GROMACS .gro file of C-alpha atoms in nm:
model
  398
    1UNK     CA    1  12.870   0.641   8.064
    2UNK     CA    2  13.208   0.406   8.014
    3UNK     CA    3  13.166   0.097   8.006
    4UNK     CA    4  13.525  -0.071   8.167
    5UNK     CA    5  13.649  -0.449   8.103
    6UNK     CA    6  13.772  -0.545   8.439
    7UNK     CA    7  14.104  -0.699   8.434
    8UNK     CA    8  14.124  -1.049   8.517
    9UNK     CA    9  14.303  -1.135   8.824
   10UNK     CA   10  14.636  -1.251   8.795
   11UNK     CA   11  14.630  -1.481   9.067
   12UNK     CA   12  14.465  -1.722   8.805
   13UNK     CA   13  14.686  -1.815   8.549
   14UNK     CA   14  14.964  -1.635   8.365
   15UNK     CA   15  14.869  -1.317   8.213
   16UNK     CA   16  15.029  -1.062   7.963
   17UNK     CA   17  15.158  -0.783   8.006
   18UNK     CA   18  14.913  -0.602   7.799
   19UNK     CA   19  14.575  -0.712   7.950
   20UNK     CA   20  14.373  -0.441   7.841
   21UNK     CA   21  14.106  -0.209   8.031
   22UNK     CA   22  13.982  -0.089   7.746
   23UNK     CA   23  13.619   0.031   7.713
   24UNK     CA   24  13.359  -0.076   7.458
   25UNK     CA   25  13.244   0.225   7.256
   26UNK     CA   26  12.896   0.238   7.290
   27UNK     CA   27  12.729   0.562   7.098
   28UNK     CA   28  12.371   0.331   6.989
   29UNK     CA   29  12.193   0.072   7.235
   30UNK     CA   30  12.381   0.067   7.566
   31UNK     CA   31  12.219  -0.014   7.893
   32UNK     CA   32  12.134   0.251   8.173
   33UNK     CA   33  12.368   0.118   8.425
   34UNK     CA   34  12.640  -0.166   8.398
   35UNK     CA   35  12.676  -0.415   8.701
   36UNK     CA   36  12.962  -0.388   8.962
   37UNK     CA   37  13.067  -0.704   8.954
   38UNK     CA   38  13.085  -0.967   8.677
   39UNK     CA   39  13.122  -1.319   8.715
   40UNK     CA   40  13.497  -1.445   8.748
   41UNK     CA   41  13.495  -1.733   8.532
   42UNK     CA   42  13.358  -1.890   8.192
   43UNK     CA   43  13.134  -2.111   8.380
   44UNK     CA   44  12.989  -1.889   8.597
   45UNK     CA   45  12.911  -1.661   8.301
   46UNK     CA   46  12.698  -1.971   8.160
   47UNK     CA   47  12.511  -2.065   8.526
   48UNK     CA   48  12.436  -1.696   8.538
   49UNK     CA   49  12.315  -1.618   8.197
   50UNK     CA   50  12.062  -1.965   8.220
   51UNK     CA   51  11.953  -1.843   8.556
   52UNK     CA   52  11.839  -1.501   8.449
   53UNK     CA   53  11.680  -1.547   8.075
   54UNK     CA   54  11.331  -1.611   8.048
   55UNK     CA   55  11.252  -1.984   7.935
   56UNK     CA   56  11.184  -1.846   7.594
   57UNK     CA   57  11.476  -1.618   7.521
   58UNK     CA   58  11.735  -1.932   7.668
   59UNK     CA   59  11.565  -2.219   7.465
   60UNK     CA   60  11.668  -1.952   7.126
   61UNK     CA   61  11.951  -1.886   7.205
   62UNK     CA   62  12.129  -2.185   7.424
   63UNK     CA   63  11.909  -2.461   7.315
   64UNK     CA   64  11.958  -2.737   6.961
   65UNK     CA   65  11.725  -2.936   6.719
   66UNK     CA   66  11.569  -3.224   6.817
   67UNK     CA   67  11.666  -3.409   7.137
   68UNK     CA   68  12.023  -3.195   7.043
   69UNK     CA   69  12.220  -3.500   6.987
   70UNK     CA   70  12.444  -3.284   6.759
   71UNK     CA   71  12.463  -2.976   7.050
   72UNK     CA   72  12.558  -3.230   7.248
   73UNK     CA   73  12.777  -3.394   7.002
   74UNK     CA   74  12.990  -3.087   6.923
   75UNK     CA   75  13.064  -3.035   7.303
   76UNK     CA   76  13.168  -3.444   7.374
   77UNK     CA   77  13.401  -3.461   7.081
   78UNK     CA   78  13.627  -3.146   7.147
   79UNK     CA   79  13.614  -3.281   7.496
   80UNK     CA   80  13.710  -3.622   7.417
   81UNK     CA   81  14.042  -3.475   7.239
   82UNK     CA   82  14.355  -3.484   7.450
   83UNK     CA   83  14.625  -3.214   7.482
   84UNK     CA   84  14.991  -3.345   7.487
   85UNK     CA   85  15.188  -3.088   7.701
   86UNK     CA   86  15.528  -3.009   7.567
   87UNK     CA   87  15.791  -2.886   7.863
   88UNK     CA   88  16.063  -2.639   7.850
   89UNK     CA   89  15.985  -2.429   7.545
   90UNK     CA   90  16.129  -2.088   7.437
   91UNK     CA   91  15.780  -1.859   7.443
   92UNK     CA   92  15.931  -1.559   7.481
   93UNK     CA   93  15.820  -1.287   7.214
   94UNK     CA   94  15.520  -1.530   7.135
   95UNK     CA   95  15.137  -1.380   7.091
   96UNK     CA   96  14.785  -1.532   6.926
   97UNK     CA   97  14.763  -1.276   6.651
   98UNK     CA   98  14.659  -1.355   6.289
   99UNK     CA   99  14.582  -1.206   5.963
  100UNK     CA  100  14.262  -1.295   5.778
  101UNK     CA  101  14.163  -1.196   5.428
  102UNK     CA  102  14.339  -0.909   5.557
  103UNK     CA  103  14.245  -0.806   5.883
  104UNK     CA  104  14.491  -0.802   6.118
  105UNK     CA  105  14.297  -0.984   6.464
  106UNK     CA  106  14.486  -1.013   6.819
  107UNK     CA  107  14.350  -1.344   6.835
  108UNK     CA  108  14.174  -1.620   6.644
  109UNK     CA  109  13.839  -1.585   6.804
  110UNK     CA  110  13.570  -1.470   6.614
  111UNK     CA  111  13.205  -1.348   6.748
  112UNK     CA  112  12.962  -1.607   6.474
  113UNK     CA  113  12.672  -1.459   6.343
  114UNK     CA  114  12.328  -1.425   6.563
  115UNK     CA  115  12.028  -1.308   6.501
  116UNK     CA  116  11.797  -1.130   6.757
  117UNK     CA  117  12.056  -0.988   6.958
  118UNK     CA  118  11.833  -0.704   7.183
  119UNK     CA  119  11.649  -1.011   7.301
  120UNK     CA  120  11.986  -1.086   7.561
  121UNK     CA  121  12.038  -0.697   7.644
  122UNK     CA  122  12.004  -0.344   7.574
  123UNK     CA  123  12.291  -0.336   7.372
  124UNK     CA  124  12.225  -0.574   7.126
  125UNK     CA  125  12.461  -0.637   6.829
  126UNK     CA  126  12.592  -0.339   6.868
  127UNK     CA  127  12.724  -0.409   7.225
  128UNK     CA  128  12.867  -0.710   7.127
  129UNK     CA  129  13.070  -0.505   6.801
  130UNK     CA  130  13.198  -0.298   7.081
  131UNK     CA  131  13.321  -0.582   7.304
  132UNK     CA  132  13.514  -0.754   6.994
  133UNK     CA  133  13.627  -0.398   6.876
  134UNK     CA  134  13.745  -0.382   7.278
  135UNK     CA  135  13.944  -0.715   7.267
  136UNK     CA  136  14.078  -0.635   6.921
  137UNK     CA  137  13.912  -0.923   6.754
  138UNK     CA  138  13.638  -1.035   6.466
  139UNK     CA  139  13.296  -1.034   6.427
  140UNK     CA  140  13.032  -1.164   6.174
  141UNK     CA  141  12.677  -0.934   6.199
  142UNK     CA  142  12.393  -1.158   6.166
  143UNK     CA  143  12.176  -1.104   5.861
  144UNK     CA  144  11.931  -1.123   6.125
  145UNK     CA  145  11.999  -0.848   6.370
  146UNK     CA  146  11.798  -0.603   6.546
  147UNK     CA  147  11.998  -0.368   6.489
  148UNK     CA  148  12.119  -0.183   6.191
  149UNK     CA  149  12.396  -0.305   6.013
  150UNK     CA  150  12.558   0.056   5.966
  151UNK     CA  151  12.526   0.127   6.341
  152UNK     CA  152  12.701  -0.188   6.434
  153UNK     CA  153  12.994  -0.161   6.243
  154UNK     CA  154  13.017   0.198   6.337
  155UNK     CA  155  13.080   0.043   6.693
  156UNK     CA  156  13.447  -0.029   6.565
  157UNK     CA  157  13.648  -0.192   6.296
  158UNK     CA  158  13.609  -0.539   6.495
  159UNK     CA  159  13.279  -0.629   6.309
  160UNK     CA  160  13.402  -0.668   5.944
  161UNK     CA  161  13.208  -0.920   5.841
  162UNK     CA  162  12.868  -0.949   5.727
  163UNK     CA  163  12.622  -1.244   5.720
  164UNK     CA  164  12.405  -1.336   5.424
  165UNK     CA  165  12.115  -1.580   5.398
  166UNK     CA  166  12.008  -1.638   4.982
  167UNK     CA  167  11.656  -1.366   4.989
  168UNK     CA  168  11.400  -1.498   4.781
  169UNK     CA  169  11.606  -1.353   4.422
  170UNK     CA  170  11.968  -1.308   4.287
  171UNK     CA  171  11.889  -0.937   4.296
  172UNK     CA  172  11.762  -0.908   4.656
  173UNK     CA  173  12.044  -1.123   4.805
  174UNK     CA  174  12.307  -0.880   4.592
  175UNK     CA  175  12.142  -0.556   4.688
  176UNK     CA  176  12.206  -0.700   5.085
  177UNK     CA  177  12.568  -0.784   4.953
  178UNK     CA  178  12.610  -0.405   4.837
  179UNK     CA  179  12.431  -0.261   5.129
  180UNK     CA  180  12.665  -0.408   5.346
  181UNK     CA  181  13.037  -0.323   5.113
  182UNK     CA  182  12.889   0.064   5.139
  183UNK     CA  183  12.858   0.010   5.554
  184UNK     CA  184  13.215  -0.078   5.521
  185UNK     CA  185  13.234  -0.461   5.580
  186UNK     CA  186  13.517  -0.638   5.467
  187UNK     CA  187  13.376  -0.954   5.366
  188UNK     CA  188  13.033  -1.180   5.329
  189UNK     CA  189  12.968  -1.502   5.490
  190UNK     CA  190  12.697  -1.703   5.335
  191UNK     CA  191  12.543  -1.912   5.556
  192UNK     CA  192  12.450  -2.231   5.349
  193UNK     CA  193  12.396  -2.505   5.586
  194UNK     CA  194  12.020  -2.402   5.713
  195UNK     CA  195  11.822  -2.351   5.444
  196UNK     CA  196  11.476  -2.428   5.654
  197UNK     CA  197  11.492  -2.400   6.007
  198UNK     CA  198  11.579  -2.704   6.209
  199UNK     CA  199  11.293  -2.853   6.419
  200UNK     CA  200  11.347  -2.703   6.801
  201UNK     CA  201  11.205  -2.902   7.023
  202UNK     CA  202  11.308  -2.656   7.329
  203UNK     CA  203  11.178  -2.327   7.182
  204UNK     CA  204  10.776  -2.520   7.033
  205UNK     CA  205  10.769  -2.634   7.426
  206UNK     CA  206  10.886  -2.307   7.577
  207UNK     CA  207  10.669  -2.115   7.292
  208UNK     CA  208  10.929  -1.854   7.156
  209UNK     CA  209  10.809  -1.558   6.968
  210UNK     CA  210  10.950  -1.285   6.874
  211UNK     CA  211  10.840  -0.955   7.058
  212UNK     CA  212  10.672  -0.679   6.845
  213UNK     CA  213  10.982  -0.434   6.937
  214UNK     CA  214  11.226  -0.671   6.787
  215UNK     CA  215  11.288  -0.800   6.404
  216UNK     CA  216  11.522  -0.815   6.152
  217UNK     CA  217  11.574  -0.494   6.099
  218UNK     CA  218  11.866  -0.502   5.775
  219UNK     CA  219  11.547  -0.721   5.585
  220UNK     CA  220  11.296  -0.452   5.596
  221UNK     CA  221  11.206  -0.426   5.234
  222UNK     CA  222  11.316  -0.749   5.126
  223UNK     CA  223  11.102  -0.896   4.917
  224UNK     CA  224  10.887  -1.226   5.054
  225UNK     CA  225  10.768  -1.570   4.866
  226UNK     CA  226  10.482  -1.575   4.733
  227UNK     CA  227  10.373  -1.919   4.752
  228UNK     CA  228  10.082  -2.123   4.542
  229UNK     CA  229   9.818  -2.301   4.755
  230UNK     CA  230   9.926  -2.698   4.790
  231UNK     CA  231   9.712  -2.931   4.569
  232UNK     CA  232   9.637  -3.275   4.774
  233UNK     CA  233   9.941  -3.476   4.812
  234UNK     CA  234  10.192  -3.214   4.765
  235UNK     CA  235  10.472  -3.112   4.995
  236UNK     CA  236  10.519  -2.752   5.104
  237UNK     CA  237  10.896  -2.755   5.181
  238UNK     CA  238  10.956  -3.006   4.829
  239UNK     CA  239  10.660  -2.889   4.589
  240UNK     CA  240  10.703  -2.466   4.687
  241UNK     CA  241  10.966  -2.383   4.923
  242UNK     CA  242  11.226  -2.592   4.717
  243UNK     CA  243  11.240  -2.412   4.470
  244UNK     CA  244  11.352  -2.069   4.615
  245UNK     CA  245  11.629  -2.234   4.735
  246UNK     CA  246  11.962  -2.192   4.659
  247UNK     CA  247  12.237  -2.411   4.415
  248UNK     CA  248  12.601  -2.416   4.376
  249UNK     CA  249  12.532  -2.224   4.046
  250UNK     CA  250  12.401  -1.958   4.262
  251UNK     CA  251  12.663  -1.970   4.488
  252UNK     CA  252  12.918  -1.919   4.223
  253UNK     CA  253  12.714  -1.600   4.099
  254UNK     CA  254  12.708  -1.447   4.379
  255UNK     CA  255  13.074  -1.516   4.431
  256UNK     CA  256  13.134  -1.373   4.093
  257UNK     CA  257  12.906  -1.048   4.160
  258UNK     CA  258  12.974  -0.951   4.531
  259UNK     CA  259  13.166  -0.690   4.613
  260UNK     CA  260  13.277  -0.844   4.884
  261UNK     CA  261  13.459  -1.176   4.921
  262UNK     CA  262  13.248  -1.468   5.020
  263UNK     CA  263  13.285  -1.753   5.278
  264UNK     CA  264  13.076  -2.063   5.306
  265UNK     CA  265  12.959  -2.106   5.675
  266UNK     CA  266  12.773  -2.434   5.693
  267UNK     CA  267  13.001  -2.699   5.527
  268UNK     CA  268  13.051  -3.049   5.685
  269UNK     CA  269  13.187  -3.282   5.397
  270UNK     CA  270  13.485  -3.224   5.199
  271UNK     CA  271  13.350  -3.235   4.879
  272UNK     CA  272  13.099  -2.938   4.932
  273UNK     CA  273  13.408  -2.760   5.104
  274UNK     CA  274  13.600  -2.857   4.756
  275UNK     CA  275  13.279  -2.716   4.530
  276UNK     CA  276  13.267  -2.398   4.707
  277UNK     CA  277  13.614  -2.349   4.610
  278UNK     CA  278  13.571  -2.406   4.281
  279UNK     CA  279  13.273  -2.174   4.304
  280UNK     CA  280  13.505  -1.928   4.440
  281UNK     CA  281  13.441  -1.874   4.780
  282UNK     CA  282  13.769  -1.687   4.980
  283UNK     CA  283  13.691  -1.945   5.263
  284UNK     CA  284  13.517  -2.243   5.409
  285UNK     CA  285  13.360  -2.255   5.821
  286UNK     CA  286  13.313  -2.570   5.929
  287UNK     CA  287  13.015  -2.570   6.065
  288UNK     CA  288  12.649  -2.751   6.200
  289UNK     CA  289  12.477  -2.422   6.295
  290UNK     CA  290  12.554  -2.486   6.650
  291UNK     CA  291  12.381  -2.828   6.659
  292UNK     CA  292  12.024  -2.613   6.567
  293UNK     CA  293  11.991  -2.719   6.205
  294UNK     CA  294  11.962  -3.099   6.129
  295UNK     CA  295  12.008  -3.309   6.472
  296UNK     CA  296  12.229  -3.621   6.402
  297UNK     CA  297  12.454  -3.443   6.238
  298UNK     CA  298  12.807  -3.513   6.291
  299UNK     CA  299  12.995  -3.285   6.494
  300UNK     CA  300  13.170  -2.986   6.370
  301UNK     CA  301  13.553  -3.063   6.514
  302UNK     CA  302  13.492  -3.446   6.391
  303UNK     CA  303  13.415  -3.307   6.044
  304UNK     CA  304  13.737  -2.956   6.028
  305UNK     CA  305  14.028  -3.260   5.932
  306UNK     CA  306  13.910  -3.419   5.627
  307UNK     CA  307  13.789  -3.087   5.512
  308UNK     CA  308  14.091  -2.901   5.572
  309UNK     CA  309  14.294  -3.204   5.407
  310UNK     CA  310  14.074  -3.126   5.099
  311UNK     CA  311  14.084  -2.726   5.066
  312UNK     CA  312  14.491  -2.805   5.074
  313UNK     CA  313  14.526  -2.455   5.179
  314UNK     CA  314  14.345  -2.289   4.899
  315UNK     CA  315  14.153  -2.087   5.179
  316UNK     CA  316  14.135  -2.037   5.504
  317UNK     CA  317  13.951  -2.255   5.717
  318UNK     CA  318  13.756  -2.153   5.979
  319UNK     CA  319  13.523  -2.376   6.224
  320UNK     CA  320  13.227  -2.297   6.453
  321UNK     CA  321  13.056  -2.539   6.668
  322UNK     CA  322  13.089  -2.640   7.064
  323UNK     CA  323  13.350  -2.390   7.137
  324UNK     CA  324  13.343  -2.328   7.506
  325UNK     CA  325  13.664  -2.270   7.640
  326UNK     CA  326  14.050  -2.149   7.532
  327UNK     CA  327  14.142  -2.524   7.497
  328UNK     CA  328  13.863  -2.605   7.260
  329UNK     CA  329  14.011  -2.290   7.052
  330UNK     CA  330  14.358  -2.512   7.071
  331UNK     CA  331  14.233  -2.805   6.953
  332UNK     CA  332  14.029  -2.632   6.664
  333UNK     CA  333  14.350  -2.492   6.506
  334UNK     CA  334  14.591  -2.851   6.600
  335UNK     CA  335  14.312  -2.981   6.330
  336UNK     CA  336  14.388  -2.714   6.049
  337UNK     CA  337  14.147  -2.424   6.203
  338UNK     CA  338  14.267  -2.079   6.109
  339UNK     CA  339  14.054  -1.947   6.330
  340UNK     CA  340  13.724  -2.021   6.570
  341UNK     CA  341  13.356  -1.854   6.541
  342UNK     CA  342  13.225  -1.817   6.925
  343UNK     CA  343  12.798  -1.802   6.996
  344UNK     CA  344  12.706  -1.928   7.286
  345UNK     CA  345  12.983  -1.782   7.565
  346UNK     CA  346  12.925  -1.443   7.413
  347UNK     CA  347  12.534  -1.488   7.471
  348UNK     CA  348  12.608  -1.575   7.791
  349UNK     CA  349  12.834  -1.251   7.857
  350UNK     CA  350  12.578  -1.037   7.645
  351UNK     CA  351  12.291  -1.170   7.837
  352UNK     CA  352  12.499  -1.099   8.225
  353UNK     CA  353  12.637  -0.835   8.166
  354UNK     CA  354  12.574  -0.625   7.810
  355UNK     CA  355  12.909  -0.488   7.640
  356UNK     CA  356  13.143  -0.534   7.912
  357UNK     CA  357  13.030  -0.862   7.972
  358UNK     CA  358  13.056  -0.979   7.638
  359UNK     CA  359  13.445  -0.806   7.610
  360UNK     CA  360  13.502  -0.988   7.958
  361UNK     CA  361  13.410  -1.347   7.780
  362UNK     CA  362  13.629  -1.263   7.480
  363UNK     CA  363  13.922  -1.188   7.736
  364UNK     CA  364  13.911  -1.484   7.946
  365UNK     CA  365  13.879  -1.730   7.630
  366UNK     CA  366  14.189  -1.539   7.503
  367UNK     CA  367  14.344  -1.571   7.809
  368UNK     CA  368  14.269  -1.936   7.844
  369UNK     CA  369  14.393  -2.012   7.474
  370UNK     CA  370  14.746  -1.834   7.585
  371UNK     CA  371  14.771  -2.044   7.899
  372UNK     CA  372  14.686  -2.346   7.708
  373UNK     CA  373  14.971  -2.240   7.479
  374UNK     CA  374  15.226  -2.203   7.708
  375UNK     CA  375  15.137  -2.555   7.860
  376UNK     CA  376  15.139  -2.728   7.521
  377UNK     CA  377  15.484  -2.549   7.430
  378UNK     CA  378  15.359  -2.297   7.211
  379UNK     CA  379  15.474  -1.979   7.137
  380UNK     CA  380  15.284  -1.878   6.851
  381UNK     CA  381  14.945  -1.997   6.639
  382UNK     CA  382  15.245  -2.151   6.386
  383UNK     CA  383  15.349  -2.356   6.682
  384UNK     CA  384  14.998  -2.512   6.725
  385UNK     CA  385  15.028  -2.823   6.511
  386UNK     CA  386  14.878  -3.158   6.521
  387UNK     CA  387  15.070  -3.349   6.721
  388UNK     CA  388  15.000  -3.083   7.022
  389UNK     CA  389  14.633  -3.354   7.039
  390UNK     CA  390  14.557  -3.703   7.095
  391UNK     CA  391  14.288  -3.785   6.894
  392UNK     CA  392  14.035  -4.055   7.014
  393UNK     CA  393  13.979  -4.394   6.850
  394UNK     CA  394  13.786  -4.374   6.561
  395UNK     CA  395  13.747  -3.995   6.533
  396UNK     CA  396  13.740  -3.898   6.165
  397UNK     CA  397  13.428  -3.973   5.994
  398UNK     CA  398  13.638  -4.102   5.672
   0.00000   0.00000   0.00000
C-alpha cells in the first residue's frame, strides 16, 4: 500500500515548482490504512497530535523537565527575534539546499534523534526515515529506537546519521559505533548533554512506562552497570553512577577510534563547543535536549551566537531546540546555524498521521522556510545573514 504526501495547496503561499508527491518507502512497520485527510497546517498537526495521544505517550514525547522553564524558554526566545524584510530582490534560480559532511540535503532541516518511536505509530523510526528520505532531507536514528537500526536506514539514504549515548565501556560504546558504519551511516552524533535523565515532572504525574512490546532494540546485548550497594551518607548519582560517566578524554578516543565522524549534540557554552574541537569532533549542535535535561537552562537559539563565534568555522554548526515553524529555521541560520534538528513537529506528524504525516510536516516547514526567504530577500541559505534579524535587548548570554 503507497503511502502519498499530499501536495500543499497553492492558494497558501508561494510554492515551487517541484513540490513533490513522492511516497515514503515503507517495506518494515507501516500502518494498515493511512487517513484521507491530513491536517492543513503546522498547528493543526500539533492540536491534533495532543488531542489523540494518551496522557502518557504526550507527557514523553511533548512535555520538559521541571516546571519546563527551558521548553518554554527555547520557544519565547526564537519568538522574541524579529525578521527584517528586504524588498525587491533577484530570487530567481534560488533553492534551500546544502551539503553536510558530505551529504547533499534539499534543505537544512534535520529529523533529531528520538527514542521510542512505535510509541506515536505503527511505523515507528522507520516511518519517519521514509518521510525524510521522501522530502530529500536528514535524519539522526536515536540510539534509542524501537526499531532496528539496519531496517531504518534501509528506508532510504535520508537517515545517515546515527545517535550514540557513552554504554557503560570504551568497547561497548565502539562496538555501537561499528555496528552502525556496517548499516551504512554516514556519521555519529554523541549526545553529551544528558548524562542522567532530567527530572520530568509531566511524565512521574502522568506515570509513563514503557510497554513490554517496546525497547531499545539496537542495545540488546549491551552490557549494564553493575553498581555497589550505597554505604550511609553516600550519593548514588556522585558516589556510583559518576563514575561511568563520560570525560573529554573519552570523547577524544572515541573521536580518534570511530569509524565514523563524530558530532557533539548537547553543547551550550563556547568553551565546551571549543574542547570538542580540539577533541576532534566534525561538528558541534547546539543544543538543551529539547528543554528535557536540566530546567533553567538557557535557551538553545540564545546560546548558537557565541558558540558559533568560537568554532570560527572549524565545523559546522548545527542547533536543535524550540524549532516550530520555517521562520524559526531562518532565524537559526541568520545566527551562524548550518542547519536545524526538528523533534517535536515530526512527533506530531508521526503521531497524526504515520509516514505521510511526518513527510507532510517536513514539507510545510520547508515550504514555510522558502516563503520566509523570499520575504526577507533571500535567494539562497548564503543569502541568510545576520542582519536578515533584530535581535532583542539583552539577548546573548555573554
Amino acid at each position: 500500500m503507497a503511502i502519498h504526501t499530499p501536495k500543499p495547496d497553492p492558494s497558501v503561499a508561494l510554492r515551487p515548482p517541484h513540490t513533490p508527491d513522492a511516497a515514503p518507502k515503507m517495506t518494515q512497520a507501516r500502518s494498515d490504512s493511512a487517513p484521507t485527510a491530513l491536517p492543513a497546517t503546522l498547528a493543526s498537526y500539533q492540536r491534533a497530535a495532543r488531542e489523540g495521544l494518551a496522557r502518557d505517550i504526550a507527557a514523553y514525547f511533548l512535555e520538559g523537565a521541571g516546571q519546563q522553564s527551558t521548553l518554554q524558554r527555547n520557544l519565547a526566545d526564537l519568538e522574541a527575534i524579529r525578521l527584517r524584510p528586504r524588498m525587491l530582490r533577484d530570487l530567481r534560480g534560488g533553492g534551500t539546499g546544502l551539503s553536510l559532511l558530505g551529504q547533499r540535503l534539499a534543505h537544512p532541516i534535520i529529523a533529531a534523534p528520538m527514542a521510542y518511536m512505535s510509541l506515536l505509530h505503527p511505523d515507528g523510526e522507520a516511518g519517519l526515515a521514509a518521510a525524510v528520505t521522501a522530502q530529500s532531507g536528514g535524519m539522526v536514528l536515536s540510539a534509542q529506537a524501537s526499531q532496528p537500526m539496519e531496517a531504518v536506514h534501509a528506508q532510504g539514504e535520508g537517515c545517515g546519521w546515527f545517535q550514540l549515548y557513552w554504554q557503560v565501556t570504551p568497547e561497548a560504546t565502539l562496538a555501537l559505533a561499528n555496528r552502525a558504519a556496517s548499516a551504512g551511516f554516514s556519521a555519529l552524533v554523541l549526545t553529551v548533554d544528558a548524562p542522567v535523565n532530567g527530572v520530568r515532572d509531566a511524565e512521574i504525574e502522568a506515570g509513563f512506562a514503557l510497554p513490554p512490546q517496546v525497547r531499545a532494540v539496537n542495545l540488546d546485548g549491551m552490557p549494564t552497570p553493575r553498581l555497589a550497594p550505597l554505604d550511609d551518607g553516600e550519593s548514588l548519582l556522585f558516589d556510583r553512577v559518576a563514575h561511568l560517566l563520560p570525560t573529554w578524554e573519552d570523547v577524544a578516543w572515541l573521536c580518534k577510534n570511530a569509524p565514523l565522524p563524530v558530532l557533539l549534540k548537547g553543547i551550550l557554552d563556547p568553551e565546551d563547543a571549543h574542547a570538542g574541537i580540539g577533541a576532534g569532533a566534525a561538528g558541534i549542535i547546539v543544543s538543551n535536549h529539547g528543554g528535557r535535561a536540566l530546567d533553567g537552562a538557557l535557551s538553545s537559539i540564545t546560546a548558537l551566537p557565541d558558540i558559533v563565534a568560537r568554532v570560527e568555522g572549524a565545523v559546522p554548526v548545527l542547533m536543535d531546540g524550540g524549532i516550530r515553524r520555517g521562520v524559526d529555521v531562518l532565524k537559526a541560520l541568520a545566527l551562524g546555524a548550518t542547519a536545524v534538528l526538528v523533534g517535536r513537529p515530526l512527533v506530531h506528524g508521526l503521531a497524526v498521521a504515520g509516514a505521510q504525516g511526518a513527510s507532510h510536516v517536513l514539507r510545510l516547514l520547508r515550504d514555510e522556510l522558502e516563503v520566509a526567504m523570499a520575504l526577507t530577500g533571500c535567494a539562497t541559505l548564503k543569502d541568510i545573514t545576520r542582519d536578515r534579524v533584530v535581535l532583542p535587548a539583552g539577548f546573548s548570554p555573554s
